[in-house]
Coordinates of C-alpha atoms in Angstrom, one line a residue:
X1 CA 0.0 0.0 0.0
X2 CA 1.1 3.5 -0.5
X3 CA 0.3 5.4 2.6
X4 CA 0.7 9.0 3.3
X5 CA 2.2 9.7 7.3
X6 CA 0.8 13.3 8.3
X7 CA 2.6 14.7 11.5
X8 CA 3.3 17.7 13.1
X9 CA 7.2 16.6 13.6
X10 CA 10.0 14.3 12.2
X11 CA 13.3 13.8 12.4
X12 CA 15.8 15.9 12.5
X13 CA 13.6 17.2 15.4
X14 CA 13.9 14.8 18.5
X15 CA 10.3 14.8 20.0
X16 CA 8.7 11.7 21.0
X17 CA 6.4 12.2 17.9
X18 CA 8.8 12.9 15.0
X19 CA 11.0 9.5 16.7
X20 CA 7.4 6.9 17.0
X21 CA 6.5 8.3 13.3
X22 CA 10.0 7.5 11.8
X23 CA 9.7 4.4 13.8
X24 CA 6.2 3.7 12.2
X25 CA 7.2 4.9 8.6
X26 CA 10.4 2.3 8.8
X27 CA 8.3 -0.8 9.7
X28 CA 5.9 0.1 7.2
X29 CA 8.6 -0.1 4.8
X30 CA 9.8 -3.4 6.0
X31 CA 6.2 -4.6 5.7
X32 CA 6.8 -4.2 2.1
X33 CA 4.5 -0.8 1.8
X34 CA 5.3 2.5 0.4
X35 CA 5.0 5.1 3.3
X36 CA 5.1 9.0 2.1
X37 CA 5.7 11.3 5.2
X38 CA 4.3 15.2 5.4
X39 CA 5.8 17.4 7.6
X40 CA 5.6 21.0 8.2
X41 CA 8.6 22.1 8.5
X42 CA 10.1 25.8 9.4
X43 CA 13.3 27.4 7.9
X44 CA 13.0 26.0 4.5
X45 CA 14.4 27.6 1.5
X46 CA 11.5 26.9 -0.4
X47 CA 8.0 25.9 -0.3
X48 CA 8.7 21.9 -0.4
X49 CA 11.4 19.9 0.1
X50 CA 11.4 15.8 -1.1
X51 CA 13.8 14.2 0.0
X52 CA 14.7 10.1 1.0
X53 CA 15.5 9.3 4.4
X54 CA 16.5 5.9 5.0
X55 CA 14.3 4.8 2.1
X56 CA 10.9 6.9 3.1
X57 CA 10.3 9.3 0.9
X58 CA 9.5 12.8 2.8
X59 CA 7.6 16.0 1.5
X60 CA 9.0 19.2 4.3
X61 CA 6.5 21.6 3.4
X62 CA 7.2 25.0 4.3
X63 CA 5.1 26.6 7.9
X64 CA 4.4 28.9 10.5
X65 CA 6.8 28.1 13.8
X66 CA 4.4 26.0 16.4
X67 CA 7.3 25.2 18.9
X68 CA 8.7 27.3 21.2
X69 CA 6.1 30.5 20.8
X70 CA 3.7 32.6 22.9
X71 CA -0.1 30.4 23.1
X72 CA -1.6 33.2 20.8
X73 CA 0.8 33.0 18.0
X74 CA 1.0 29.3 18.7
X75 CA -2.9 29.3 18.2
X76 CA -3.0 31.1 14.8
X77 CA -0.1 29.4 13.2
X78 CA -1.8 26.2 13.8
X79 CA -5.1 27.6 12.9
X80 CA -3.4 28.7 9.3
X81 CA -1.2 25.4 8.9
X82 CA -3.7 22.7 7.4
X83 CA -4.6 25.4 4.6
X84 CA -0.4 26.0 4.1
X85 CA -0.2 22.4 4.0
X86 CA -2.8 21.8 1.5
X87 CA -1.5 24.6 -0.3
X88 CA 1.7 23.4 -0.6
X89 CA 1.0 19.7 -1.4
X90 CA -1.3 20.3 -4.6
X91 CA 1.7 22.8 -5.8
X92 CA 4.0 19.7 -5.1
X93 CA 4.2 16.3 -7.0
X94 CA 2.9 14.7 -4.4
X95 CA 0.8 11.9 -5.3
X96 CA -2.7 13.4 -4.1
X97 CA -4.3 10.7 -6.2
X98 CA -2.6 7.4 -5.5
X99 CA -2.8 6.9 -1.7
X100 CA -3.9 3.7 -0.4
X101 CA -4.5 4.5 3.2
X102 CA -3.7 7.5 5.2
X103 CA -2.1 7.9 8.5
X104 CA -2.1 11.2 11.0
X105 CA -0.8 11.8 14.5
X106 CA -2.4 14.0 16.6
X107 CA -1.1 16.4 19.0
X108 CA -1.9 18.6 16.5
X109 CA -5.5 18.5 16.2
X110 CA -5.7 20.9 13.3
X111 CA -5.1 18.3 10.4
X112 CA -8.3 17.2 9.8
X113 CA -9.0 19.6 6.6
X114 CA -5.7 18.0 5.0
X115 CA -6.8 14.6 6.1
X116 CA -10.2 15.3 4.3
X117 CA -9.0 16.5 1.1
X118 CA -6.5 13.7 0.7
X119 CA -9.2 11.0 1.4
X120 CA -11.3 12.2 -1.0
X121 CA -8.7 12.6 -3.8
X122 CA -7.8 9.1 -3.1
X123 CA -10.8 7.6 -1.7
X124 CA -9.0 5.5 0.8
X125 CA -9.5 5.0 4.5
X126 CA -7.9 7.4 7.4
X127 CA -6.4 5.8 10.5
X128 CA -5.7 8.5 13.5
X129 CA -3.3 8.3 15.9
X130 CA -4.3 10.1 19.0
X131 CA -1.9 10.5 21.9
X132 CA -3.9 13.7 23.6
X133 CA -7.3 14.4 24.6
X134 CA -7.4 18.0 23.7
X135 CA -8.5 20.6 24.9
X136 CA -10.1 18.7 28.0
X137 CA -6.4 18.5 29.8
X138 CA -6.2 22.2 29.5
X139 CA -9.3 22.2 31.8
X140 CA -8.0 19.9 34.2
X141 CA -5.2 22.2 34.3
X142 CA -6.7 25.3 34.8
X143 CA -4.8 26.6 31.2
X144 CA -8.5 26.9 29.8
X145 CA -12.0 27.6 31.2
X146 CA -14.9 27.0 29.2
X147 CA -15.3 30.2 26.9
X148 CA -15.3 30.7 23.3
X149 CA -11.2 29.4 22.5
X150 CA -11.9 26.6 24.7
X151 CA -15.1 25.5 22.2
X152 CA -13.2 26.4 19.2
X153 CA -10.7 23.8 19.8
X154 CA -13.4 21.4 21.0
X155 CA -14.9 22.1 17.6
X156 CA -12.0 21.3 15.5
X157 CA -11.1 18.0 17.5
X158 CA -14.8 16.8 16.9
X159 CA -14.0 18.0 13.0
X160 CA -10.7 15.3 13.1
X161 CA -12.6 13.0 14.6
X162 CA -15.0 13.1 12.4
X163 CA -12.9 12.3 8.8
X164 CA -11.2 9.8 10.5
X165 CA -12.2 5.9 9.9
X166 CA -10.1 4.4 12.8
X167 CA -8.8 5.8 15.9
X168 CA -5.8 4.4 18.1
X169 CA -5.9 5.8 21.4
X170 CA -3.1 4.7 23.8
X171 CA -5.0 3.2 26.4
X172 CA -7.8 1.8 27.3
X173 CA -9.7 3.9 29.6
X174 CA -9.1 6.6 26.6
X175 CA -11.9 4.3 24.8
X176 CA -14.5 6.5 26.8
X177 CA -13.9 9.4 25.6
X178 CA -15.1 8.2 22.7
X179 CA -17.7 6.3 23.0
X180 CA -20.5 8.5 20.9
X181 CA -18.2 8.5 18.0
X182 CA -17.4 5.0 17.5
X183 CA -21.8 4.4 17.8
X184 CA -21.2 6.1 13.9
X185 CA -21.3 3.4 11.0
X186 CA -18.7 2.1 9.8
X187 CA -16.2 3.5 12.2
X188 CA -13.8 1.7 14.3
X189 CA -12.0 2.2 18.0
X190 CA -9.0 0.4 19.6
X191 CA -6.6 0.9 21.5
X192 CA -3.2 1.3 20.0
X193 CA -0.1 1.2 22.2
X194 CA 2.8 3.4 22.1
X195 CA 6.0 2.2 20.4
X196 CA 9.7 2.2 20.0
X197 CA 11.9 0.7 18.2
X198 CA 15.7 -0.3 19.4
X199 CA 18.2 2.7 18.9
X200 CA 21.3 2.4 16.8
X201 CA 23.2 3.5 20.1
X202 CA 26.0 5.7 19.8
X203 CA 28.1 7.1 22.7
X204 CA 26.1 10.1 23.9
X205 CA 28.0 13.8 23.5
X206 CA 26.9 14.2 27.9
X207 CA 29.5 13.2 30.0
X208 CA 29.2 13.5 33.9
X209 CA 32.9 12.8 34.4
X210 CA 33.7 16.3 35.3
X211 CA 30.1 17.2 36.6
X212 CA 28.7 17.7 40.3
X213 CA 27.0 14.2 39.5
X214 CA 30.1 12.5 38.8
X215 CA 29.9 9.2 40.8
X216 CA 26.6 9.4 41.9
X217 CA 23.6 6.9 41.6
X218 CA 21.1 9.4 39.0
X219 CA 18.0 10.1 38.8
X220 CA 17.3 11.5 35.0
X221 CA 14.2 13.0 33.0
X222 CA 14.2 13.0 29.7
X223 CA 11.8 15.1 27.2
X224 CA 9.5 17.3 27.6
X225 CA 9.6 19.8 30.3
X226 CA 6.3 21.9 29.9
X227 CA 3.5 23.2 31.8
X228 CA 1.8 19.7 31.6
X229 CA 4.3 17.8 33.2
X230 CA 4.0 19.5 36.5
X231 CA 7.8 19.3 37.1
X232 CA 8.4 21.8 40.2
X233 CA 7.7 18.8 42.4
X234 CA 10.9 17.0 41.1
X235 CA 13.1 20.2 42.2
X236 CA 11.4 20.2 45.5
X237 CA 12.8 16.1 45.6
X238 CA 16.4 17.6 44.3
X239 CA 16.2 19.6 47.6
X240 CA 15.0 17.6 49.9
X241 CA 17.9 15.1 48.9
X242 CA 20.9 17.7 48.8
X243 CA 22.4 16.2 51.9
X244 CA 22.5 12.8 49.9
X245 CA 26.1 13.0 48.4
X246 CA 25.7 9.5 46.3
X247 CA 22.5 11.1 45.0
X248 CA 22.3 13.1 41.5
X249 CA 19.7 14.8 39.1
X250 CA 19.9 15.1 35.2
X251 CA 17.0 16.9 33.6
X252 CA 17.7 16.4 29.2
X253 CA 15.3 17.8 27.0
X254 CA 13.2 21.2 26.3
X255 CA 10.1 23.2 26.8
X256 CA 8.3 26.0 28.1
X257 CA 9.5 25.5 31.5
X258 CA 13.2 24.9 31.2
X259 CA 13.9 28.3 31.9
X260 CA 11.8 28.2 35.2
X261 CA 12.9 25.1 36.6
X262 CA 16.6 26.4 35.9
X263 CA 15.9 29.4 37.8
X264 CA 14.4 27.4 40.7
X265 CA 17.5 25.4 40.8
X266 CA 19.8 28.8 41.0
X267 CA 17.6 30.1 43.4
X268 CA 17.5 27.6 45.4
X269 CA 21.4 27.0 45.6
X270 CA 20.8 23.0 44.4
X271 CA 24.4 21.6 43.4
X272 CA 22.7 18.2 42.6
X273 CA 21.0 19.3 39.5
X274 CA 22.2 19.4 35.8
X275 CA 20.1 20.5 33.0
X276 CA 21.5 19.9 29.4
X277 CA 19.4 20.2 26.0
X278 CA 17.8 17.8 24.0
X279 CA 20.2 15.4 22.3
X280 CA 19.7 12.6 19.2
X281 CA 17.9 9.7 19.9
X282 CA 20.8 7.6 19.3
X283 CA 22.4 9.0 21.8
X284 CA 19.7 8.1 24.5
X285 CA 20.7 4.4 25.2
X286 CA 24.5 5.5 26.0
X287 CA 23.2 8.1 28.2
X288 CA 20.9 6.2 30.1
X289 CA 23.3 3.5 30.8
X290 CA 25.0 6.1 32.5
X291 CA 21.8 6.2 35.1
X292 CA 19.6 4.3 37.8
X293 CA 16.3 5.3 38.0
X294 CA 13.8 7.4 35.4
X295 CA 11.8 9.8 36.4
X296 CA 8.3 10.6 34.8
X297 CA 6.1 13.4 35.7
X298 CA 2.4 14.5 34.6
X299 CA 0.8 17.4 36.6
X300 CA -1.9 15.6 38.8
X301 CA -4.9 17.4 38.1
X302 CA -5.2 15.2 35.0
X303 CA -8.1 13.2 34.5
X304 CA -7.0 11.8 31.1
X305 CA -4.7 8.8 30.8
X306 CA -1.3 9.0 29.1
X307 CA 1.8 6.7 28.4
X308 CA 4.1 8.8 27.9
X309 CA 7.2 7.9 25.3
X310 CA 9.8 8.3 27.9
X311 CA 8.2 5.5 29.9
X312 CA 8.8 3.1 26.7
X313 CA 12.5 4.3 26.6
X314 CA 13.6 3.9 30.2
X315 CA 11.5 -0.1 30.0
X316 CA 13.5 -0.4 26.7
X317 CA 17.0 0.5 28.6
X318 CA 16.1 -1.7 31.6
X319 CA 15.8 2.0 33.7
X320 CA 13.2 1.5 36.6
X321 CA 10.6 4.3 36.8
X322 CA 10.0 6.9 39.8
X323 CA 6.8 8.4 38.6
X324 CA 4.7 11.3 40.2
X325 CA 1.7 10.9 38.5
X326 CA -2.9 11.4 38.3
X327 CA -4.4 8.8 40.1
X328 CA -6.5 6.1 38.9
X329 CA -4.8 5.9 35.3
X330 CA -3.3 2.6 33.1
X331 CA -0.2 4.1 33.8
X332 CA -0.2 3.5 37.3
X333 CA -1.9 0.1 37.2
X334 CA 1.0 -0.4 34.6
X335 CA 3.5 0.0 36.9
X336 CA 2.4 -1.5 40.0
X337 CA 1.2 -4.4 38.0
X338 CA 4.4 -5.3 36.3
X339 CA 6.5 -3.8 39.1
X340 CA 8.9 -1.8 36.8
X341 CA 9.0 1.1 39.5
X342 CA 7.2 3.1 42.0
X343 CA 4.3 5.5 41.5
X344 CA 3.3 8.6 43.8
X345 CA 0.7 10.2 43.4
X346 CA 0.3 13.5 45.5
X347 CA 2.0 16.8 46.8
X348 CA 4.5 15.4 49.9
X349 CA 7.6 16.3 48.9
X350 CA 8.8 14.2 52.2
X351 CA 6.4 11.5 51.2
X352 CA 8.0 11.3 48.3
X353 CA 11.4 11.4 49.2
X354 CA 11.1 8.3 51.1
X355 CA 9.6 6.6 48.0
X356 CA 12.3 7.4 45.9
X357 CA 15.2 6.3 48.7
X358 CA 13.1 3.5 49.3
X359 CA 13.9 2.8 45.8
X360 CA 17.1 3.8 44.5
X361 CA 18.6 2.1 48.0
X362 CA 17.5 -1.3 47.2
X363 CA 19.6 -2.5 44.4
X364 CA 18.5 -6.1 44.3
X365 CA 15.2 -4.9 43.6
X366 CA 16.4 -2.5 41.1
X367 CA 17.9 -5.6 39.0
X368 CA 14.8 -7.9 39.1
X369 CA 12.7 -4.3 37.9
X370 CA 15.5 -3.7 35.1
X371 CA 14.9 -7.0 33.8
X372 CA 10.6 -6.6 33.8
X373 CA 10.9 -3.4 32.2
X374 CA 13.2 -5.3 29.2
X375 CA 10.6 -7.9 28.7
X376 CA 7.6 -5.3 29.1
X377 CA 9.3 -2.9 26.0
X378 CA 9.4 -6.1 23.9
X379 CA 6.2 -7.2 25.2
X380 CA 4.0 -4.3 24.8
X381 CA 5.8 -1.7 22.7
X382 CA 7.6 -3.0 19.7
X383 CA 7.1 -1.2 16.8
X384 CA 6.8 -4.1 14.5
X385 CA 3.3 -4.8 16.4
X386 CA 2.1 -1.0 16.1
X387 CA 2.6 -0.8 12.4
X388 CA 1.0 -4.4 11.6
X389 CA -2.3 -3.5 13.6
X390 CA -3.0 -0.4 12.0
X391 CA -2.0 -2.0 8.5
X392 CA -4.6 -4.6 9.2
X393 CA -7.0 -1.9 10.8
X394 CA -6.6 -0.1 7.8
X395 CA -6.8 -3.0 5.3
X396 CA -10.7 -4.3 6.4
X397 CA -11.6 -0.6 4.9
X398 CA -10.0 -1.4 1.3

């Protein structure tokens, strides 16, 4: 089949996104199909870009910056960026009009228009891959209150929803949130686990040799550090932990609140804390060898579930897990249930404290948790599975 791959981001960038979608396009491409990326892409030096990236063909289309600006701008560019997209693509040679099957990831939720237009050029079926339930996290949040923006976006999710054949959500308690769409003919809902493939490792450009952390056991968070994750609580740990020499904390990645959490750190004198940015995903594995435990962190007034894709890396480098987490979600059944780590869910920084000594001081426990967390990435999260559900998903529409 020749499917088109719609995403928001794509390697070079490093997200969890642009790293499950090359993932995704490769197996395709192993399967024996014919996967054609679009990606909006900033910086170019013209309106499209084609290029061949380990034997995927991918059209960069020229866009508005979504990453790393002010909401408002943020907002608009998005707004615009379907219409670019489209835009670009019919002034491109991209084959509008010989797509077997179409595949989108959503964050964004503003690709539905493209989706639309594509499926009827081709008349072929539209599987969506949603990892976010948005906007109704930026309620539980407090980001949002229910006014006119917050009903726009709820307008154009419903509108993605809506072109969309099947929809993977990542677990199951997302099915819910669902429940009057799938009631629609002919449409189908399942849940569709996050993936990774193995990294081609290389030796990773952070070394601790000459660092604070040098010869400490580390704590590490990797990704995403934005207003979601609700991260001050893992500063408040740093602190409440200074006295432990043989203790360290590496924070690798970028957001909206690097700059904050950096500025915490300063002000708060912390010498166990190193921040570094965001590095290739080859890099990861040699980095994490390098740690002990892996921290994950989602602000707690969530009420929608979410695996996130640094959860999949640390189970894939044998890292066990100190998550600070909502209540009540797969996530934390995950965890308890195959004992890969240990899950708090609350405000007590003392509280926990003790759970994270309680952890990183047992290393016989650490071991037996290393090797669950191997067998659960192979288990649950191999990109070779993800790709040949949604092919067969896709396959009862054609």
């Amino acid at each position: 089949m020749k499917i088109a791959l719609i995403s928001i981001h794509y390697p070079p960038l490093r997200s969890s996104c642009a790293v499950q979608m090359r993932d995704l396009a490769q197996e395709l491409l192993i399967l024996g199909h014919e996967p054609i990326v679009i990606v909006p892409s900033e910086g170019l030096h013209k309106a499209c870009i084609s290029e061949i990236i380990d034997g995927v063909q991918v059209f960069r289309l020229s866009a508005f910056k979504t990453v790393d600006v002010g909401n408002i701008k943020r907002g608009i560019n998005e707004i615009l960026l379907p219409f670019i997209i489209l835009y670009r693509i019919r002034k491109s040679n991209f084959p509008i009009k010989e797509l077997n099957a179409i595949i989108w990831y959503s964050p964004t939720i503003f690709f539905g228009p493209v989706v639309k237009a594509l499926k009827s050029s081709s008349n072929c079926p539209a599987y969506l891959i949603l990892r976010d339930i948005f906007p109704e996290w930026t309620l539980d949040l407090g980001i949002l209150k229910k006014g006119p923006i917050y009903y726009l976006f709820k307008l154009v999710a419903k509108y993605q929803y809506s072109v969309a054949d099947i929809i993977g959500v990542q677990t199951s308690s997302n099915l819910k949130y669902l429940e009057n769409w799938v009631k629609r003919p002919n449409r189908k809902l399942e849940v569709l686990n996050n993936w990774l493939s193995l990294a081609h490792s290389q030796k990773t450009s952070i070394s601790l040799t000459d660092t604070c952390l040098n010869g400490r056991k580390i704590f590490i968070y990797i990704g995403n550090m934005g207003i979601a994750q609700g991260m001050d609580i893992l500063i408040d740990l740093a602190e409440s932990m200074k006295n432990r020499r043989d203790i360290g904390f590496l924070f690798v990645g970028r957001g909206t609140e690097v700059e904050n959490l950096q500025a915490s750190t300063a002000d708060k004198r912390l010498d166990n804390i190193l921040f570094y940015n965001e590095i290739d995903s080859k890099e990861i594995p040699s980095l994490l060898g390098m740690c002990h435990i892996g921290l994950i962190a989602l602000d707690p007034r969530h009420k929608s579930h979410n695996i996130p894709g640094k959860f999949l890396t640390y189970m894939q480098a044998g890292l066990p897990v100190l998550a600070r987490i909502n209540g009540g979600t797969d996530l934390v059944d995950l965890i308890k249930d195959e004992n890969v780590g240990r899950v708090y869910i609350g405000n007590e920084v003392d509280d926990f404290r003790n759970l994270a000594e309680g952890l990183i001081d047992n290393e016989n426990d650490l071991k037996a948790m290393s090797e669950r967390g191997h067998f659960l990435s192979q288990k649950m999260f191999s990109s070779n599975h993800a790709a040949k559900q949604i092919v067969s998903s896709l396959s009862s529409y054609i």
